[in-house]
Coordinates of C-alpha atoms in Angstrom, one line a residue:
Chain V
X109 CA 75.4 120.6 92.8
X110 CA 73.4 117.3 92.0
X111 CA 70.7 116.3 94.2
X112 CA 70.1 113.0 95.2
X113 CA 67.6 111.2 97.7
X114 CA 69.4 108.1 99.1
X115 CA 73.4 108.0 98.1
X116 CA 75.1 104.7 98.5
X117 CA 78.9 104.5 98.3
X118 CA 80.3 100.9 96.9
X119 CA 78.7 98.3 95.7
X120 CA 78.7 95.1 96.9
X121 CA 76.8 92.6 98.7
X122 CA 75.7 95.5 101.6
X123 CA 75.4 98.7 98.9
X124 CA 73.7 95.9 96.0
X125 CA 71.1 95.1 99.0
X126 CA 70.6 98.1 100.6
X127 CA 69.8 100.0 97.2
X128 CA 67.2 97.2 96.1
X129 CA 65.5 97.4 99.6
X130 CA 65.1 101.5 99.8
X131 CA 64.4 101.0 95.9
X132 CA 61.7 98.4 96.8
X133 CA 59.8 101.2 99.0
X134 CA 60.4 104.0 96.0
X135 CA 63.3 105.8 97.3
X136 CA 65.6 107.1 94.9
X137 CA 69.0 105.8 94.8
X138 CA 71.9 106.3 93.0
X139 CA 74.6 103.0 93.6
X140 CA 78.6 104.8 93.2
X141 CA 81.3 102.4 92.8
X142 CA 85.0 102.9 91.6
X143 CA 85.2 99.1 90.3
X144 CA 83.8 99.0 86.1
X145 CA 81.5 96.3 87.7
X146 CA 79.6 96.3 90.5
X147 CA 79.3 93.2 93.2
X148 CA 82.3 93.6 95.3
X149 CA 84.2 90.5 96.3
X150 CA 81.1 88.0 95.4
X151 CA 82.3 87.3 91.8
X152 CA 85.4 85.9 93.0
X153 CA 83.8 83.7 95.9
X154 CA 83.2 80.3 93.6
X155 CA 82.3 78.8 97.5
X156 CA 78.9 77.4 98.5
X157 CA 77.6 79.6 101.4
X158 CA 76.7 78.3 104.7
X159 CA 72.9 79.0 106.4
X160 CA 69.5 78.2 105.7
X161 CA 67.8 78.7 102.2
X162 CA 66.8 82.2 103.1
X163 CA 70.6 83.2 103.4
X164 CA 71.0 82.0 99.9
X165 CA 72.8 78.8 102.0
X166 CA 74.0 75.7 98.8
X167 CA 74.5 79.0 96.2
X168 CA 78.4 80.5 95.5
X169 CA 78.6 83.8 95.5
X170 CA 78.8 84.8 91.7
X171 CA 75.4 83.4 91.2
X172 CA 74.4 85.5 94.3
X173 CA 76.4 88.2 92.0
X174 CA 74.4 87.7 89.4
X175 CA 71.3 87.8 90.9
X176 CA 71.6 91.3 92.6
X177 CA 72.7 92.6 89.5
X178 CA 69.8 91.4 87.9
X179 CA 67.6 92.9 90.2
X180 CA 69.6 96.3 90.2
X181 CA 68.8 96.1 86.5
X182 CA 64.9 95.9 87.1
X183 CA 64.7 98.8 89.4
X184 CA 63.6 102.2 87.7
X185 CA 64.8 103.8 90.8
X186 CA 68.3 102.7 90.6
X187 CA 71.2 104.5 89.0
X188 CA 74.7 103.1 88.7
X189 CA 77.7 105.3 88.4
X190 CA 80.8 103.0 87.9
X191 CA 84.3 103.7 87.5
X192 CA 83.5 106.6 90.0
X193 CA 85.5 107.7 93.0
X194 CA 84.2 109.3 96.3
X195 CA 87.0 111.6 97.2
X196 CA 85.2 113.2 99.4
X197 CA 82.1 113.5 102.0
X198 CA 80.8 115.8 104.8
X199 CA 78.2 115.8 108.0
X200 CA 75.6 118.4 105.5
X201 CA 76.0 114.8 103.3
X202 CA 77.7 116.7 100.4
X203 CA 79.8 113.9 98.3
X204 CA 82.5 115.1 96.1
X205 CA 82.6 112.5 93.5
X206 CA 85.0 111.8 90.4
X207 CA 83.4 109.9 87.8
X208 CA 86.3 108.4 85.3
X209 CA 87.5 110.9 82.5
X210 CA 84.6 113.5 83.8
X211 CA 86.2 116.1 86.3
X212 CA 84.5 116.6 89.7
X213 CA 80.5 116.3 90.7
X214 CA 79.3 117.7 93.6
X215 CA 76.1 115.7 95.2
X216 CA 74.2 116.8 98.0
X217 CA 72.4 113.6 99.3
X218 CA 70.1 113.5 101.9
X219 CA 71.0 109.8 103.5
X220 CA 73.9 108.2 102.3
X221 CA 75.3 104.4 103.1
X222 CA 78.9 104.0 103.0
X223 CA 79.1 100.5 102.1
X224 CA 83.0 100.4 101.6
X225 CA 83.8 97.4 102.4
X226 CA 87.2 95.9 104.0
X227 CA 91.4 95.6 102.7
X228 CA 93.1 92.3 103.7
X229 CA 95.6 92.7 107.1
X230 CA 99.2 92.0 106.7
X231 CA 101.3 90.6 108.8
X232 CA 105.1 91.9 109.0
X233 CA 108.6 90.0 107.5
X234 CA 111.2 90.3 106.1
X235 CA 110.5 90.2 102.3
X236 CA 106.6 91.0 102.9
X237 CA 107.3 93.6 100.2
X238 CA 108.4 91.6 97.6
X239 CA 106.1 91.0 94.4
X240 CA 104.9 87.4 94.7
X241 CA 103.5 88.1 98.3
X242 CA 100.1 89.2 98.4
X243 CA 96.6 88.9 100.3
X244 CA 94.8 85.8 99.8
X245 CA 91.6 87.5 99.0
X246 CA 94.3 89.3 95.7
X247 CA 95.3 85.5 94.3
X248 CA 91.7 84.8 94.6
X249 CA 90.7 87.7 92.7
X250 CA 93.3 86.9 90.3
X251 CA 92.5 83.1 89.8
X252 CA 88.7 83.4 89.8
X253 CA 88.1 87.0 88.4
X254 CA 91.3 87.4 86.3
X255 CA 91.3 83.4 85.1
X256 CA 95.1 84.1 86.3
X257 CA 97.0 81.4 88.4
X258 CA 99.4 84.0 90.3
X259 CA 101.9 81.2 91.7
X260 CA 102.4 77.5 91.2
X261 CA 103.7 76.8 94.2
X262 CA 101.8 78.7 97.7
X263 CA 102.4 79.0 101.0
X264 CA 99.5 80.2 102.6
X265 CA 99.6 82.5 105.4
X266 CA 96.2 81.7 108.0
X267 CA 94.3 78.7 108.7
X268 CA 90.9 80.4 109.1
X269 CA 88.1 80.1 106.5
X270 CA 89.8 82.3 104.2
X271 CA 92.8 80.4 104.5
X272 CA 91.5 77.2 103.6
X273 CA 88.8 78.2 101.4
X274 CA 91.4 79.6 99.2
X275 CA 94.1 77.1 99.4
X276 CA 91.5 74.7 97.8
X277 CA 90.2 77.1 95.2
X278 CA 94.4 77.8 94.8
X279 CA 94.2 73.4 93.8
X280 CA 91.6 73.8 91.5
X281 CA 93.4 76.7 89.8
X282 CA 96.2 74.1 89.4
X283 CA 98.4 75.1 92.3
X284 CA 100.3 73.0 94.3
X285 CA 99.3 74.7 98.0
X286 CA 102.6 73.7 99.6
X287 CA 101.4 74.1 102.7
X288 CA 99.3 76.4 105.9
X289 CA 100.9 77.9 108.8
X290 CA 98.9 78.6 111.3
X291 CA 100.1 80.8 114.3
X292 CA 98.2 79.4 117.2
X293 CA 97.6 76.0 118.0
X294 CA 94.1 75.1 117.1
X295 CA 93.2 75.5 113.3
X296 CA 90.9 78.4 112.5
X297 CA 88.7 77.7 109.6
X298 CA 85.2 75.4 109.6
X299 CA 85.2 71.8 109.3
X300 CA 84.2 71.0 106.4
X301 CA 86.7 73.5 104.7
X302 CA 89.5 72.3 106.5
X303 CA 88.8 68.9 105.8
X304 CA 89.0 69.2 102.0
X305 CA 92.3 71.0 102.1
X306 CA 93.6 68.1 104.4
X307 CA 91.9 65.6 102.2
X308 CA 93.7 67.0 99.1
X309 CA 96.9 66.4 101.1
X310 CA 98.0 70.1 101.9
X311 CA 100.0 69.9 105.3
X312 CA 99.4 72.0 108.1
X313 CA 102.8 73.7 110.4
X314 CA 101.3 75.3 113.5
X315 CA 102.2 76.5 115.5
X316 CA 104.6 78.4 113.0
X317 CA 104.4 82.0 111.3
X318 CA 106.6 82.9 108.3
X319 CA 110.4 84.4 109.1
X320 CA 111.0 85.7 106.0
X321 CA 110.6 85.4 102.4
X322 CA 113.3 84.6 99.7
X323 CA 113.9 86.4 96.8
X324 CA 115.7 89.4 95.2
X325 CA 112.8 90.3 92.3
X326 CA 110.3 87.7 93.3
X327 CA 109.3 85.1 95.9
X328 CA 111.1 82.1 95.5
X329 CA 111.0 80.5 98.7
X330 CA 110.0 81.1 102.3
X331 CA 112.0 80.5 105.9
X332 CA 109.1 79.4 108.3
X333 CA 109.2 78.3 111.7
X334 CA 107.9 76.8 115.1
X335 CA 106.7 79.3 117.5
X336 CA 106.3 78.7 121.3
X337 CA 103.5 79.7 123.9
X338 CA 104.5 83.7 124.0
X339 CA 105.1 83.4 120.3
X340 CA 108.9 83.4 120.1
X341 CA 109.9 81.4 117.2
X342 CA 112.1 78.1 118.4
X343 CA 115.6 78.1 117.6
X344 CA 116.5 75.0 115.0
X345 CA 112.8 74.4 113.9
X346 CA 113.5 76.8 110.4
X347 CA 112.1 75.0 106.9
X348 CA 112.8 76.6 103.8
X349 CA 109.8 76.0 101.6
X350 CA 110.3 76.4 97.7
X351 CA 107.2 78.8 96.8
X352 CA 106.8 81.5 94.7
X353 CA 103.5 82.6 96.3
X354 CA 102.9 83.9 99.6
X355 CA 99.4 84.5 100.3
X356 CA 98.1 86.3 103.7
X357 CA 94.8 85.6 104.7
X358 CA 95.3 87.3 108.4
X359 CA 92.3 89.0 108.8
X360 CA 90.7 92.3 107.6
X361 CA 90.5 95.6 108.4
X362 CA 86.8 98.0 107.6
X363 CA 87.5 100.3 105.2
X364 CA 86.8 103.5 107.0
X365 CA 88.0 106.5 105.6
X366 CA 85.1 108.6 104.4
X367 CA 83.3 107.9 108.0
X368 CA 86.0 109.3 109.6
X369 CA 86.1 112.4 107.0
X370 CA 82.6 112.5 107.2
X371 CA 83.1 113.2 111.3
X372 CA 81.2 110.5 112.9
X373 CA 82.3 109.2 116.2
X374 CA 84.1 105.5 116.3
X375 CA 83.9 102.9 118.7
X376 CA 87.0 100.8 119.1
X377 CA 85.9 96.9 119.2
X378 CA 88.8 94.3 118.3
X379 CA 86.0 91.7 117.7
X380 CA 84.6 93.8 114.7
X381 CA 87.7 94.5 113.4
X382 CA 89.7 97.3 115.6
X383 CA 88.4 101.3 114.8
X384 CA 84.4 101.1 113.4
X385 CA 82.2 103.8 113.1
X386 CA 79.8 103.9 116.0
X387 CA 76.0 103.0 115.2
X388 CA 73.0 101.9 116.0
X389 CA 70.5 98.9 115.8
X390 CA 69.2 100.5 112.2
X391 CA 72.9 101.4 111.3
X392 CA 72.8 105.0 111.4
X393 CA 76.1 106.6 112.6
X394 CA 76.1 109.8 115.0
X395 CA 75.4 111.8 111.9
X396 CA 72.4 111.6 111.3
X397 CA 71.1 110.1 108.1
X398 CA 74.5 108.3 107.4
X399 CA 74.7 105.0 107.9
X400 CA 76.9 102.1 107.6
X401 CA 76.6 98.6 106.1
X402 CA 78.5 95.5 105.3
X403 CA 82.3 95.3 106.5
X404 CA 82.7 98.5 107.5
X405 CA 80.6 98.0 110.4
X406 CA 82.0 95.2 111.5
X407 CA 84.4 92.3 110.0
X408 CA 81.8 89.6 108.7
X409 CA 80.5 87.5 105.9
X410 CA 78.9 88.4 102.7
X411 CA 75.6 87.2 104.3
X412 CA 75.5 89.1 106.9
X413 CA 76.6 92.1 104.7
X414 CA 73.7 91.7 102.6
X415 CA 71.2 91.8 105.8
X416 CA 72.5 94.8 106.9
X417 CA 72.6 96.5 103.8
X418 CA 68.4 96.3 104.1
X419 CA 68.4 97.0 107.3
X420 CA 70.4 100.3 106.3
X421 CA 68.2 100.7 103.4
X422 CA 64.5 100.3 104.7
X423 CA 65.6 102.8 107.6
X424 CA 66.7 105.1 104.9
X425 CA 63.6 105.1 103.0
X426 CA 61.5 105.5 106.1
X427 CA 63.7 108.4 107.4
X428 CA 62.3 109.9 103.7
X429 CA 58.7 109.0 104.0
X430 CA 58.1 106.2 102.0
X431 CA 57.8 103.7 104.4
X432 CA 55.4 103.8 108.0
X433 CA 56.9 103.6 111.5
X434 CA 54.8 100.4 111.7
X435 CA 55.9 98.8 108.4
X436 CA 59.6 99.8 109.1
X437 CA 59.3 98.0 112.3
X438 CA 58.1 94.9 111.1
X439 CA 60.4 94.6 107.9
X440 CA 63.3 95.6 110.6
X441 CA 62.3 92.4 113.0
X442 CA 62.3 90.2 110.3
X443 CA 66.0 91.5 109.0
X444 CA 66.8 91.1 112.5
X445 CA 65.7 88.0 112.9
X446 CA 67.6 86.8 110.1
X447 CA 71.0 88.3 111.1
X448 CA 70.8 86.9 114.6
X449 CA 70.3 83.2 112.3
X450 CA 73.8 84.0 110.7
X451 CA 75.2 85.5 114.1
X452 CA 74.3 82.0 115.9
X453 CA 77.0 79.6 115.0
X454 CA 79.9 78.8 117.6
X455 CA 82.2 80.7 115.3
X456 CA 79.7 84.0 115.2
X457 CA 79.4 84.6 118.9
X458 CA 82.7 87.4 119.3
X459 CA 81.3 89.4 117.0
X460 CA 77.6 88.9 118.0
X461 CA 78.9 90.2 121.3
X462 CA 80.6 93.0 119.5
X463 CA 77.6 94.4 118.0
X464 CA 75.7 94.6 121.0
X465 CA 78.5 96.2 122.4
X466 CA 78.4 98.5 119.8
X467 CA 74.8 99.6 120.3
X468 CA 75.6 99.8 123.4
X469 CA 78.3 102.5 123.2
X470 CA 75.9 103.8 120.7
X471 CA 72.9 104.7 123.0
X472 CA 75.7 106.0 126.0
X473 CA 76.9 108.8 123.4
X474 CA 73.3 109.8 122.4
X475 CA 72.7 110.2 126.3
X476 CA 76.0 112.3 126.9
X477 CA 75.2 114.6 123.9
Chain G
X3 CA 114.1 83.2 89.0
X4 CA 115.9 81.6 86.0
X5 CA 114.3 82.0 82.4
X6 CA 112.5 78.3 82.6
X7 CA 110.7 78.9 86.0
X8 CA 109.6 81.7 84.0
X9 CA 108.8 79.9 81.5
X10 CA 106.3 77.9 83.5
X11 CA 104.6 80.2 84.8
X12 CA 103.5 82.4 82.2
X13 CA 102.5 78.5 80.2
X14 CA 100.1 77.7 83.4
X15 CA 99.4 81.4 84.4
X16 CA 96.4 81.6 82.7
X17 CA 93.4 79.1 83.7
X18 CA 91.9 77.9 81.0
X19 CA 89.5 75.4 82.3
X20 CA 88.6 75.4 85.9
X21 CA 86.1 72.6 87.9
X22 CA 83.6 75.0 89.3
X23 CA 83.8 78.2 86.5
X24 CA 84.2 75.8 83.3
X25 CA 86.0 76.5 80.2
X26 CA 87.4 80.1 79.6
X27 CA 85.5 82.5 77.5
X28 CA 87.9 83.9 74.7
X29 CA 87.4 87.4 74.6
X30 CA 89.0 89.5 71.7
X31 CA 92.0 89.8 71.5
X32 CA 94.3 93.2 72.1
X33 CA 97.6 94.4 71.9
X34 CA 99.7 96.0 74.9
X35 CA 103.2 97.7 74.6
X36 CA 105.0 96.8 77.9
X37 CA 108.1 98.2 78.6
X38 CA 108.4 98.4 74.9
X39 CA 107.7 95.0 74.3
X40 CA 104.4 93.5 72.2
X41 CA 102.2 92.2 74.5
X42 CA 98.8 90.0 74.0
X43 CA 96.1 90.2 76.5
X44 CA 92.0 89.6 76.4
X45 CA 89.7 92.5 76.5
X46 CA 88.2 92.2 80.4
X47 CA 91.6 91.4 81.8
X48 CA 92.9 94.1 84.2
X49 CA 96.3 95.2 83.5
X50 CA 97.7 94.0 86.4
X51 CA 96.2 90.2 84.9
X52 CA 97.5 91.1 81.8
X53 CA 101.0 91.9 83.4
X54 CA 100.9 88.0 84.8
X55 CA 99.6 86.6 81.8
X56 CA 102.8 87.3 80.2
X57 CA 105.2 86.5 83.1
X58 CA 105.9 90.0 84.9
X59 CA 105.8 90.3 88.3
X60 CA 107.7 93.4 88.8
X61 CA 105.3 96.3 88.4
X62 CA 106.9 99.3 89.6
X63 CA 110.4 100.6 91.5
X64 CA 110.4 102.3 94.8
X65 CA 111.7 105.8 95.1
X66 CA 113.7 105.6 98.1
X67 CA 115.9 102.0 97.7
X68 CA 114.4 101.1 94.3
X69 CA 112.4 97.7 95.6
X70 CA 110.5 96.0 92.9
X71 CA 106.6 96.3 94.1
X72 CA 103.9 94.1 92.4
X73 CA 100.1 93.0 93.1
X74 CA 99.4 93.0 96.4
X75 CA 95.4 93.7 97.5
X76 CA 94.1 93.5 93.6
X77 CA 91.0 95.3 95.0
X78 CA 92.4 98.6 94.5
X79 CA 93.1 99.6 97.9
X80 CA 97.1 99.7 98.7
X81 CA 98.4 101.0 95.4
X82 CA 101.1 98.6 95.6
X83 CA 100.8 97.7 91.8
X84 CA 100.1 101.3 90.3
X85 CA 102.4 101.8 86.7
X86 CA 102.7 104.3 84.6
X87 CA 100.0 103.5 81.6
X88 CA 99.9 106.1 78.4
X89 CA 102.0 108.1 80.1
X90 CA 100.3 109.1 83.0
X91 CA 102.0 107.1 86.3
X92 CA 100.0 106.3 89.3
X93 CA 97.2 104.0 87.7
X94 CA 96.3 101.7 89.6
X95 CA 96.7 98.2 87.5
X96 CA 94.4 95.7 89.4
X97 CA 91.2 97.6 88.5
X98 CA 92.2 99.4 85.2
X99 CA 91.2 97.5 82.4
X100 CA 93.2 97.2 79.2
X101 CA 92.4 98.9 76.1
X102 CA 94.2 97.7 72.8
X103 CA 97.4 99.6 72.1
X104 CA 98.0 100.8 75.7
X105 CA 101.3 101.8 76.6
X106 CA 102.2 100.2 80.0
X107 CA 105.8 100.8 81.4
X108 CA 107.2 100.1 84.9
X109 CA 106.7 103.2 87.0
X110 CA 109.9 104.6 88.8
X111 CA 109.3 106.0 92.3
X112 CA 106.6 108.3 91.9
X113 CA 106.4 108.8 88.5
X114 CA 106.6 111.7 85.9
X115 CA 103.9 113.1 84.4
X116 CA 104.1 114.0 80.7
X117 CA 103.3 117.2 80.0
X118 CA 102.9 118.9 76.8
X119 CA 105.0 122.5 75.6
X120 CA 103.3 125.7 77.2
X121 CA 100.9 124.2 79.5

């Protein structure tokens, strides 16, 4: 068995920042990710980020990519295992891992972060199953990883930010975005977003939600229509829509599967995202010395991922010894300080609410144990 | 879809200039065998890109009702797209990248493994 000081699983915004911040202090970290690159969903986020210059606000996130990479690279004290699958974990922190081509490792780590991440929701039709419907978050992986346009002609599923963040970045792919249905009656993403989409002449339907799609091997069109107040859809208000491209951007859902293997307690919280692993104000779960970052604690942006990934990592290098209590404290205000920056906007506040919850729930189950 | 819808799509599938990412870097060239067919893709792309690049959409066959599957997360998650690739099935196309001369055929429910005499 391989021994390991600090053991991060994924690497994305959260894992990239919480290994540079425990690497920062001299922890040892090895970085395990299943992708052949690391960076998570920021390569295919061509988007200007919102905040304040110290959130990396004006930059898109490949260049924010790019930079963490680069500073990954710098480190001596961290190591990068790609192509490499965590099939397994326990609360003695024992990883089972299966790097490509290479049989099974054993690691025995003593913290890990599980910085896994989130999978798109779905929402249920007739015809969801058919190839030409996908997640959003998958045709902008395609268009903006890939260089592949996967549909001419999109309907797009959710007005939120995703939504209409990648109905534009669907235009400049060259894609006609045929148009956004939107279930509920008020429009879900930011201004500013929403605007550019409308300015590009994409219409809105809302409220409508998707009856089926059309197809026998592909998409080639799409039944919508108009819903009422309890979300029964109106008799004589059907379109058909020519499309061959369904994209869902309903939500997401924390990728949670090793937490739950690993036997820490969850907390159920709808505003984070529905079944999250329960933790504290540092992010360590109810076993100790594993803790949590990114979107598997809690449905949120790349930004706030990255703030909590430090906030994981600077605990977990204390917890080792190579930073004070004092100098932990005062790096963990200023993280703190930051998130609750990102966690002030009108938008933020359900989930801000959520967290405390969270803590909350946290502290009760450390006083019943 | 009829053979010139088709046609379009694999034409403007690939994006070779974009406003915000620029012009497309050209990597080398490799060969794929799809279904028995000769395929072209770049090195980088990810089968399942590859797949689209040359107009498939169908990646595999369910078991039960045989339903055409395709992409669907592209992260790797819902195993929607996996194929059988060098004749091992259940790889999971989004996040596999091609190598030249890979064998890529549409999976049929769960797959068969190829095993060798005596093992």
């Amino acid at each position: 068995m391989i021994h390991k000081e600090i053991v991060i699983v994924g690497g994305g915004p959260a894992g990239l920042s919480a290994g540079i911040e425990a690497a920062k202090y001299g922890a040892e970290v090895l970085i395990i990710d299943e992708n052949h690159l690391v960076g998570g969903q920021l390569f295919k986020q061509i988007h200007k980020f919102f905040g304040s210059r110290e959130h990396k606000a004006g930059m898109r996130g490949f260049s924010i990519g790019r930079d963490l990479l680069e500073e990954i690279n710098k480190s001596e004290n961290i190591e990068l295992w790609l192509n490499s699958e965590v099939i397994g974990i326990n609360k003695e922190k024992e990883l089972l891992v299966v790097p490509k081509d290479q049989g099974v490792v054993e690691i025995k780590a003593e913290k890990i972060i599980l910085a896994t991440g989130a999978i798109e929701k779905s929402i249920y039709f007739p015809g969801w199953d058919l190839p030409g419907v996908m997640g959003a978050g998958a045709a902008q992986t395609m268009m903006n990883v890939h260089r592949i346009l996967p549909g001419k002609k999109v309907l797009m599923i959710g007005s939120g930010n995703v939504g209409v963040i990648i109905s534009y970045q669907m235009i400049q792919g060259g894609a006609e975005v045929v148009g956004i249905l939107e279930a509920s009656s008020t429009l879900g993403g930011y201004g500013v977003h929403t605007a550019k989409v409308t300015r590009a002449g994409v219409p809105f339907y809302r409220p409508y939600t998707i009856k089926r799609a059309i197809g026998e091997d592909c998409v080639e069109g799409a039944e919508i229509v108009q819903i009422d107040s309890q979300w029964q859809p109106v008799e004589g208000t059907e379109v058909i829509l020519e499309v061959d491209l369904i994209c869902m951007a309903t939500g997401f859902n924390p990728l949670t599967e090793l937490a739950w293997m690993s036997g820490c307690q969850f907390t159920y919280i709808p505003e984070l995202g529905g079944q999250v692993p329960t933790h504290n104000d540092r992010l360590e779960t109810t076993v100790k010395g594993i803790y949590i970052a990114g979107d598997i604690s809690g449905i949120e942006e790349a930004s706030t991922a990255m703030e909590e990934g430090k906030l994981a990592g600077v605990h977990a290098a204390h917890s080792l010894g190579y930073l004070s209590k004092e100098k932990e404290k005062v790096e963990r205000n200023k993280i703190w300080e930051r998130l609750n920056d990102l966690r002030s906007g009108p938008m933020d506040i359900k989930r801000k609410n959520g967290k405390e919850l969270m803590f909350l729930k946290y502290n009760e189950g450390c006083i019943n144990d | 879809m009829n053979k010139t819808n088709l046609e379009r799509l694999i034409l403007l599938s690939r994006i070779d200039s974009h406003p915000i990412l620029g012009e497309l870097d050209i990597n080398k060239e490799v060969t794929l065998m799809i279904d028995g067919e000769v395929c072209k893709a770049y090195e980088g792309d990810m089968i399942a890109s590859a797949m689209y690049a040359n107009g498939k959409r169908v990646f595999r066959y369910t078991k039960k009702f045989h339903k055409p599957r395709g992409l669907f997360c592209a992260i790797g998650k819902c195993t929607d797209c996996i194929m059988t690739v060098n004749g091992v099935p259940n790889i999971r196309t989004c996040i596999t990248p091609v190598e030249d001369g890979m064998i890529i055929e549409t999976q049929e429910g769960l797959g068969q493994w190829e095993r060798s005499e005596g093992l």
